[in-house]
PDB file of N, CA and C in Angstrom:
ATOM      1  N   MET T 565       1.177 -12.377  16.035  1.00  0.00           N
ATOM      2  CA  MET T 565       2.477 -12.551  15.425  1.00  0.00           C
ATOM      3  C   MET T 565       1.442 -12.725  13.975  1.00  0.00           C
ATOM      4  N   ALA T 566       2.380 -11.699  12.915  1.00  0.00           N
ATOM      5  CA  ALA T 566       1.668 -11.461  11.672  1.00  0.00           C
ATOM      6  C   ALA T 566       2.382 -12.940  10.962  1.00  0.00           C
ATOM      7  N   SER T 567       1.181 -12.580   9.196  1.00  0.00           N
ATOM      8  CA  SER T 567       2.318 -13.444   8.620  1.00  0.00           C
ATOM      9  C   SER T 567       1.873 -12.843   7.503  1.00  0.00           C
ATOM     10  N   CYS T 568       2.463 -13.500   6.565  1.00  0.00           N
ATOM     11  CA  CYS T 568       2.627 -13.369   5.147  1.00  0.00           C
ATOM     12  C   CYS T 568       1.601 -13.122   4.595  1.00  0.00           C
ATOM     13  N   LYS T 569       0.861 -12.167   3.853  1.00  0.00           N
ATOM     14  CA  LYS T 569      -0.572 -12.661   2.958  1.00  0.00           C
ATOM     15  C   LYS T 569      -0.603 -13.078   1.034  1.00  0.00           C
ATOM     16  N   PHE T 570       1.268 -13.114   1.431  1.00  0.00           N
ATOM     17  CA  PHE T 570       1.102 -13.827  -0.350  1.00  0.00           C
ATOM     18  C   PHE T 570       1.187 -15.403  -0.008  1.00  0.00           C
ATOM     19  N   CYS T 571       2.415 -15.902   0.962  1.00  0.00           N
ATOM     20  CA  CYS T 571       2.748 -16.914   1.399  1.00  0.00           C
ATOM     21  C   CYS T 571       1.858 -17.857   2.556  1.00  0.00           C
ATOM     22  N   GLY T 572       1.487 -17.111   3.415  1.00  0.00           N
ATOM     23  CA  GLY T 572       1.102 -17.154   4.810  1.00  0.00           C
ATOM     24  C   GLY T 572       2.155 -17.584   6.006  1.00  0.00           C
ATOM     25  N   LYS T 573       3.853 -17.518   6.153  1.00  0.00           N
ATOM     26  CA  LYS T 573       4.265 -17.873   6.434  1.00  0.00           C
ATOM     27  C   LYS T 573       4.334 -16.750   7.998  1.00  0.00           C
ATOM     28  N   GLU T 574       4.907 -17.175   9.043  1.00  0.00           N
ATOM     29  CA  GLU T 574       4.480 -15.870  10.017  1.00  0.00           C
ATOM     30  C   GLU T 574       6.061 -15.197   9.944  1.00  0.00           C
ATOM     31  N   ILE T 575       5.617 -13.957  10.508  1.00  0.00           N
ATOM     32  CA  ILE T 575       6.450 -13.263  10.139  1.00  0.00           C
ATOM     33  C   ILE T 575       6.799 -11.884  11.215  1.00  0.00           C
ATOM     34  N   VAL T 576       7.659 -10.830  11.283  1.00  0.00           N
ATOM     35  CA  VAL T 576       7.304 -10.429  12.354  1.00  0.00           C
ATOM     36  C   VAL T 576       8.359  -8.976  11.566  1.00  0.00           C
ATOM     37  N   TRP T 577       7.827  -7.859  11.923  1.00  0.00           N
ATOM     38  CA  TRP T 577       7.601  -6.845  11.143  1.00  0.00           C
ATOM     39  C   TRP T 577       8.901  -5.559  11.900  1.00  0.00           C
ATOM     40  N   ALA T 578      10.568  -5.418  11.465  1.00  0.00           N
ATOM     41  CA  ALA T 578      11.347  -4.509  11.983  1.00  0.00           C
ATOM     42  C   ALA T 578      11.997  -3.551  11.622  1.00  0.00           C
ATOM     43  N   LYS T 579      12.213  -2.332  11.999  1.00  0.00           N
ATOM     44  CA  LYS T 579      12.611  -1.282  11.729  1.00  0.00           C
ATOM     45  C   LYS T 579      14.154  -1.122  11.128  1.00  0.00           C
ATOM     46  N   GLU T 580      14.142  -0.511  10.097  1.00  0.00           N
ATOM     47  CA  GLU T 580      16.133  -1.101   9.358  1.00  0.00           C
ATOM     48  C   GLU T 580      15.062   1.113   9.100  1.00  0.00           C
ATOM     49  N   GLY T 581      15.878   1.550   9.503  1.00  0.00           N
ATOM     50  CA  GLY T 581      16.195   2.823   9.303  1.00  0.00           C
ATOM     51  C   GLY T 581      15.122   3.553   9.530  1.00  0.00           C
ATOM     52  N   ARG T 582      14.098   3.726   8.115  1.00  0.00           N
ATOM     53  CA  ARG T 582      12.825   4.344   7.914  1.00  0.00           C
ATOM     54  C   ARG T 582      12.035   3.634   7.717  1.00  0.00           C
ATOM     55  N   LYS T 583      12.640   2.044   7.343  1.00  0.00           N
ATOM     56  CA  LYS T 583      11.564   1.856   6.670  1.00  0.00           C
ATOM     57  C   LYS T 583      11.812   0.070   7.078  1.00  0.00           C
ATOM     58  N   ASN T 584      10.103  -0.405   7.127  1.00  0.00           N
ATOM     59  CA  ASN T 584       9.876  -1.647   7.933  1.00  0.00           C
ATOM     60  C   ASN T 584       9.813  -2.602   6.830  1.00  0.00           C
ATOM     61  N   VAL T 585      10.535  -3.814   7.803  1.00  0.00           N
ATOM     62  CA  VAL T 585      11.590  -5.191   6.343  1.00  0.00           C
ATOM     63  C   VAL T 585      10.902  -6.113   7.396  1.00  0.00           C
ATOM     64  N   PRO T 586      10.167  -7.288   6.617  1.00  0.00           N
ATOM     65  CA  PRO T 586       9.595  -8.410   7.108  1.00  0.00           C
ATOM     66  C   PRO T 586      10.702  -9.390   7.335  1.00  0.00           C
ATOM     67  N   ILE T 587      11.015 -10.080   8.629  1.00  0.00           N
ATOM     68  CA  ILE T 587      11.642 -10.774   9.408  1.00  0.00           C
ATOM     69  C   ILE T 587      11.258 -12.430   9.490  1.00  0.00           C
ATOM     70  N   GLU T 588      11.851 -13.698   8.871  1.00  0.00           N
ATOM     71  CA  GLU T 588      11.214 -14.539   9.340  1.00  0.00           C
ATOM     72  C   GLU T 588      11.168 -14.882  11.120  1.00  0.00           C
ATOM     73  N   VAL T 589      10.934 -16.081  11.865  1.00  0.00           N
ATOM     74  CA  VAL T 589      10.679 -16.079  12.545  1.00  0.00           C
ATOM     75  C   VAL T 589      12.155 -16.868  13.190  1.00  0.00           C
ATOM     76  N   GLY T 590      12.686 -17.547  12.461  1.00  0.00           N
ATOM     77  CA  GLY T 590      14.212 -18.313  12.639  1.00  0.00           C
ATOM     78  C   GLY T 590      15.190 -16.648  12.644  1.00  0.00           C
ATOM     79  N   GLY T 591      14.520 -15.835  11.674  1.00  0.00           N
ATOM     80  CA  GLY T 591      15.894 -14.377  11.973  1.00  0.00           C
ATOM     81  C   GLY T 591      15.579 -14.002  10.701  1.00  0.00           C
ATOM     82  N   GLY T 592      15.796 -14.589   9.651  1.00  0.00           N
ATOM     83  CA  GLY T 592      16.600 -14.108   8.316  1.00  0.00           C
ATOM     84  C   GLY T 592      15.275 -13.718   7.853  1.00  0.00           C
ATOM     85  N   PRO T 593      16.135 -12.771   6.753  1.00  0.00           N
ATOM     86  CA  PRO T 593      15.034 -11.753   6.343  1.00  0.00           C
ATOM     87  C   PRO T 593      13.768 -12.668   5.221  1.00  0.00           C
ATOM     88  N   HIS T 594      12.764 -12.258   5.110  1.00  0.00           N
ATOM     89  CA  HIS T 594      11.644 -13.044   4.502  1.00  0.00           C
ATOM     90  C   HIS T 594      11.400 -12.734   2.750  1.00  0.00           C
ATOM     91  N   GLU T 595      11.446 -13.490   2.535  1.00  0.00           N
ATOM     92  CA  GLU T 595      11.471 -12.884   0.287  1.00  0.00           C
ATOM     93  C   GLU T 595      10.709 -13.945  -0.212  1.00  0.00           C
ATOM     94  N   CYS T 596       9.422 -14.128  -0.204  1.00  0.00           N
ATOM     95  CA  CYS T 596       8.904 -15.235  -0.823  1.00  0.00           C
ATOM     96  C   CYS T 596       8.888 -14.701  -2.236  1.00  0.00           C
ATOM     97  N   GLU T 597       8.514 -15.870  -2.586  1.00  0.00           N
ATOM     98  CA  GLU T 597       8.432 -16.138  -4.392  1.00  0.00           C
ATOM     99  C   GLU T 597       6.849 -15.282  -4.472  1.00  0.00           C
ATOM    100  N   GLN T 598       5.852 -15.675  -3.915  1.00  0.00           N
ATOM    101  CA  GLN T 598       4.905 -14.693  -4.732  1.00  0.00           C
ATOM    102  C   GLN T 598       4.576 -13.854  -4.365  1.00  0.00           C
ATOM    103  N   PHE T 599       5.720 -12.690  -3.627  1.00  0.00           N
ATOM    104  CA  PHE T 599       5.606 -11.811  -4.038  1.00  0.00           C
ATOM    105  C   PHE T 599       6.815 -10.732  -4.551  1.00  0.00           C
ATOM    106  N   LYS T 600       7.719 -11.986  -4.873  1.00  0.00           N
ATOM    107  CA  LYS T 600       8.359 -11.609  -6.232  1.00  0.00           C
ATOM    108  C   LYS T 600       7.462 -11.292  -7.446  1.00  0.00           C
ATOM    109  N   ASN T 601       6.738 -12.451  -7.651  1.00  0.00           N
ATOM    110  CA  ASN T 601       6.016 -12.827  -8.929  1.00  0.00           C
ATOM    111  C   ASN T 601       4.676 -11.387  -8.610  1.00  0.00           C
ATOM    112  N   SER T 602       4.139 -11.249  -7.938  1.00  0.00           N
ATOM    113  CA  SER T 602       3.164 -10.126  -7.476  1.00  0.00           C
ATOM    114  C   SER T 602       3.534  -8.194  -8.455  1.00  0.00           C
ATOM    115  N   ARG T 603       4.818  -8.601  -7.766  1.00  0.00           N
ATOM    116  CA  ARG T 603       5.268  -7.052  -8.014  1.00  0.00           C
ATOM    117  C   ARG T 603       5.701  -7.249  -9.677  1.00  0.00           C
ATOM    118  N   GLN T 604       5.724  -8.423 -10.293  1.00  0.00           N
ATOM    119  CA  GLN T 604       6.013  -8.251 -11.582  1.00  0.00           C
ATOM    120  C   GLN T 604       4.482  -7.951 -12.474  1.00  0.00           C
ATOM    121  N   SER T 605       4.189  -8.176 -12.096  1.00  0.00           N
ATOM    122  CA  SER T 605       2.203  -8.030 -12.406  1.00  0.00           C
ATOM    123  C   SER T 605       2.019  -6.695 -12.239  1.00  0.00           C
ATOM    124  N   ILE T 606       2.470  -5.543 -11.809  1.00  0.00           N
ATOM    125  CA  ILE T 606       2.508  -4.030 -11.691  1.00  0.00           C
ATOM    126  C   ILE T 606       2.620  -3.565 -13.002  1.00  0.00           C
ATOM    127  N   ARG T 607       1.566  -2.771 -13.416  1.00  0.00           N
ATOM    128  CA  ARG T 607       1.707  -2.472 -14.909  1.00  0.00           C
ATOM    129  C   ARG T 607       1.738  -0.928 -14.698  1.00  0.00           C
ATOM    130  N   THR T 608       2.130   0.126 -15.234  1.00  0.00           N
ATOM    131  CA  THR T 608       3.084   1.516 -15.480  1.00  0.00           C
ATOM    132  C   THR T 608       1.880   1.779 -16.047  1.00  0.00           C
ATOM    133  N   VAL T 609       1.108   3.281 -16.557  1.00  0.00           N
ATOM    134  CA  VAL T 609       0.442   3.991 -17.144  1.00  0.00           C
ATOM    135  C   VAL T 609       0.737   4.840 -17.156  1.00  0.00           C
ATOM    136  N   ASP T 610       0.835   5.687 -18.776  1.00  0.00           N
ATOM    137  CA  ASP T 610       0.969   7.272 -19.209  1.00  0.00           C
ATOM    138  C   ASP T 610       0.480   8.237 -19.182  1.00  0.00           C
ATOM    139  N   VAL T 611      -0.198   9.261 -18.693  1.00  0.00           N
ATOM    140  CA  VAL T 611      -1.349  10.534 -18.419  1.00  0.00           C
ATOM    141  C   VAL T 611      -1.229  10.609 -19.691  1.00  0.00           C
ATOM    142  N   ASP T 612      -0.427  10.366 -21.064  1.00  0.00           N
ATOM    143  CA  ASP T 612      -1.228  10.627 -22.475  1.00  0.00           C
ATOM    144  C   ASP T 612      -2.276   9.235 -22.114  1.00  0.00           C
ATOM    145  N   GLU T 613      -1.623   7.789 -22.240  1.00  0.00           N
ATOM    146  CA  GLU T 613      -2.782   6.972 -22.258  1.00  0.00           C
ATOM    147  C   GLU T 613      -4.002   7.418 -21.796  1.00  0.00           C
ATOM    148  N   MET T 614      -4.486   8.172 -20.775  1.00  0.00           N
ATOM    149  CA  MET T 614      -6.027   8.268 -20.348  1.00  0.00           C
ATOM    150  C   MET T 614      -6.747   9.103 -20.458  1.00  0.00           C
ATOM    151  N   SER T 615      -7.632   8.158 -21.184  1.00  0.00           N
ATOM    152  CA  SER T 615      -8.732   9.577 -20.883  1.00  0.00           C
ATOM    153  C   SER T 615      -9.126  10.494 -20.480  1.00  0.00           C
ATOM    154  N   PRO T 616      -9.973  11.711 -20.678  1.00  0.00           N
ATOM    155  CA  PRO T 616     -10.068  12.586 -19.581  1.00  0.00           C
ATOM    156  C   PRO T 616     -11.044  12.226 -18.345  1.00  0.00           C
ATOM    157  N   GLU T 617     -12.247  10.960 -18.516  1.00  0.00           N
ATOM    158  CA  GLU T 617     -12.532  10.578 -17.900  1.00  0.00           C
ATOM    159  C   GLU T 617     -12.192  10.201 -16.800  1.00  0.00           C
ATOM    160  N   GLU T 618     -11.520   8.954 -17.285  1.00  0.00           N
ATOM    161  CA  GLU T 618     -10.422   8.396 -16.457  1.00  0.00           C
ATOM    162  C   GLU T 618      -9.769   8.923 -15.498  1.00  0.00           C
ATOM    163  N   MET T 619      -9.302  10.095 -15.898  1.00  0.00           N
ATOM    164  CA  MET T 619      -8.601  10.745 -15.050  1.00  0.00           C
ATOM    165  C   MET T 619      -9.412  11.705 -13.849  1.00  0.00           C
ATOM    166  N   LYS T 620     -10.644  12.210 -14.330  1.00  0.00           N
ATOM    167  CA  LYS T 620     -11.300  12.598 -13.062  1.00  0.00           C
ATOM    168  C   LYS T 620     -12.146  11.554 -12.416  1.00  0.00           C
ATOM    169  N   LYS T 621     -12.143  10.162 -12.856  1.00  0.00           N
ATOM    170  CA  LYS T 621     -12.899   9.520 -11.996  1.00  0.00           C
ATOM    171  C   LYS T 621     -11.447   9.735 -10.900  1.00  0.00           C
ATOM    172  N   ILE T 622     -10.048   9.430 -11.242  1.00  0.00           N
ATOM    173  CA  ILE T 622      -9.317   9.009 -10.591  1.00  0.00           C
ATOM    174  C   ILE T 622      -9.183  10.467  -9.300  1.00  0.00           C
ATOM    175  N   TYR T 623      -9.551  11.154  -9.250  1.00  0.00           N
ATOM    176  CA  TYR T 623      -8.926  12.952  -8.983  1.00  0.00           C
ATOM    177  C   TYR T 623      -9.744  12.577  -7.632  1.00  0.00           C
ATOM    178  N   GLU T 624     -11.064  12.438  -8.336  1.00  0.00           N
ATOM    179  CA  GLU T 624     -12.609  12.743  -7.403  1.00  0.00           C
ATOM    180  C   GLU T 624     -11.828  11.416  -6.121  1.00  0.00           C
ATOM    181  N   GLY T 625     -11.945  10.455  -6.903  1.00  0.00           N
ATOM    182  CA  GLY T 625     -11.305   9.133  -5.787  1.00  0.00           C
ATOM    183  C   GLY T 625     -10.773  10.102  -4.576  1.00  0.00           C
ATOM    184  N   LEU T 626      -9.299  10.302  -5.182  1.00  0.00           N
ATOM    185  CA  LEU T 626      -8.211  10.440  -4.195  1.00  0.00           C
ATOM    186  C   LEU T 626      -8.822  11.846  -3.184  1.00  0.00           C
ATOM    187  N   LYS T 627      -9.550  12.594  -3.498  1.00  0.00           N
ATOM    188  CA  LYS T 627     -10.459  14.359  -2.874  1.00  0.00           C
ATOM    189  C   LYS T 627     -11.764  13.254  -1.866  1.00  0.00           C
ATOM    190  N   LYS T 628     -12.446  12.401  -2.002  1.00  0.00           N
ATOM    191  CA  LYS T 628     -12.824  12.101  -1.108  1.00  0.00           C
ATOM    192  C   LYS T 628     -11.905  11.359  -0.824  1.00  0.00           C
ATOM    193  N   ASN T 629     -11.094  10.174  -0.649  1.00  0.00           N
ATOM    194  CA  ASN T 629     -10.731   9.673   0.639  1.00  0.00           C
ATOM    195  C   ASN T 629      -9.786  10.429   1.362  1.00  0.00           C
ATOM    196  N   SER T 630      -9.217  11.490   0.824  1.00  0.00           N
ATOM    197  CA  SER T 630      -8.312  12.456   1.624  1.00  0.00           C
ATOM    198  C   SER T 630      -8.890  13.103   2.486  1.00  0.00           C
ATOM    199  N   ALA T 631     -10.607  13.615   2.351  1.00  0.00           N
ATOM    200  CA  ALA T 631     -11.554  13.834   2.776  1.00  0.00           C
ATOM    201  C   ALA T 631     -12.118  13.670   4.153  1.00  0.00           C
ATOM    202  N   ARG T 632     -12.174  12.227   3.822  1.00  0.00           N
ATOM    203  CA  ARG T 632     -12.453  10.829   4.500  1.00  0.00           C
ATOM    204  C   ARG T 632     -11.610  11.096   6.260  1.00  0.00           C
ATOM    205  N   THR T 633      -9.979  10.790   5.284  1.00  0.00           N
ATOM    206  CA  THR T 633      -9.176  10.747   6.331  1.00  0.00           C
ATOM    207  C   THR T 633      -8.922  12.308   7.150  1.00  0.00           C
ATOM    208  N   ALA T 634      -8.806  12.905   6.103  1.00  0.00           N
ATOM    209  CA  ALA T 634      -9.063  14.248   7.689  1.00  0.00           C
ATOM    210  C   ALA T 634     -10.187  14.444   8.197  1.00  0.00           C
ATOM    211  N   LYS T 635     -11.378  13.713   8.282  1.00  0.00           N
ATOM    212  CA  LYS T 635     -12.625  14.043   9.168  1.00  0.00           C
ATOM    213  C   LYS T 635     -11.987  12.865  10.417  1.00  0.00           C
ATOM    214  N   ILE T 636     -11.282  11.598   9.590  1.00  0.00           N
ATOM    215  CA  ILE T 636     -10.338  10.473  11.248  1.00  0.00           C
ATOM    216  C   ILE T 636     -10.096  11.081  11.368  1.00  0.00           C
ATOM    217  N   LYS T 637      -8.887  12.111  11.073  1.00  0.00           N
ATOM    218  CA  LYS T 637      -7.276  12.917  11.858  1.00  0.00           C
ATOM    219  C   LYS T 637      -8.493  13.879  13.314  1.00  0.00           C
ATOM    220  N   LYS T 638      -9.057  14.194  12.202  1.00  0.00           N
ATOM    221  CA  LYS T 638      -9.583  15.295  13.690  1.00  0.00           C
ATOM    222  C   LYS T 638     -10.699  14.696  14.468  1.00  0.00           C
ATOM    223  N   ARG T 639     -11.159  13.883  14.271  1.00  0.00           N
ATOM    224  CA  ARG T 639     -12.052  12.898  15.427  1.00  0.00           C
ATOM    225  C   ARG T 639     -11.051  12.314  16.500  1.00  0.00           C
ATOM    226  N   ASN T 640     -10.311  11.807  16.378  1.00  0.00           N
ATOM    227  CA  ASN T 640      -9.067  10.998  16.783  1.00  0.00           C
ATOM    228  C   ASN T 640      -8.081  12.063  17.554  1.00  0.00           C
ATOM    229  N   LYS T 641      -8.008  13.374  17.265  1.00  0.00           N
ATOM    230  CA  LYS T 641      -7.105  14.653  18.089  1.00  0.00           C
ATOM    231  C   LYS T 641      -8.615  15.064  18.610  1.00  0.00           C
ATOM    232  N   ASN T 642      -9.557  14.829  18.554  1.00  0.00           N
ATOM    233  CA  ASN T 642     -10.254  15.113  19.591  1.00  0.00           C
ATOM    234  C   ASN T 642     -10.470  14.396  21.161  1.00  0.00           C
ATOM    235  N   ARG T 643     -10.336  13.359  21.410  1.00  0.00           N
ATOM    236  CA  ARG T 643     -10.152  12.279  21.245  1.00  0.00           C
ATOM    237  C   ARG T 643      -9.267  12.664  22.996  1.00  0.00           C
TER     238      ARG T 643
END
């Protein structure tokens, strides 16, 4: 059984359409205040606010991650 990483309660993941939804063991949907508070702390950044060095660093990280993912998928496909 899974547990919520924000509040620690036991939850079960159910599929609603194409979306996975957390459901408490009692049967109701799981909505905790810690998760809602964490979503409020997300900040957005405009591309105009970023320096070219920061953009290059993010792009390189994405390239490295996609190459690693492709290697793992290829390895799993050959099994």
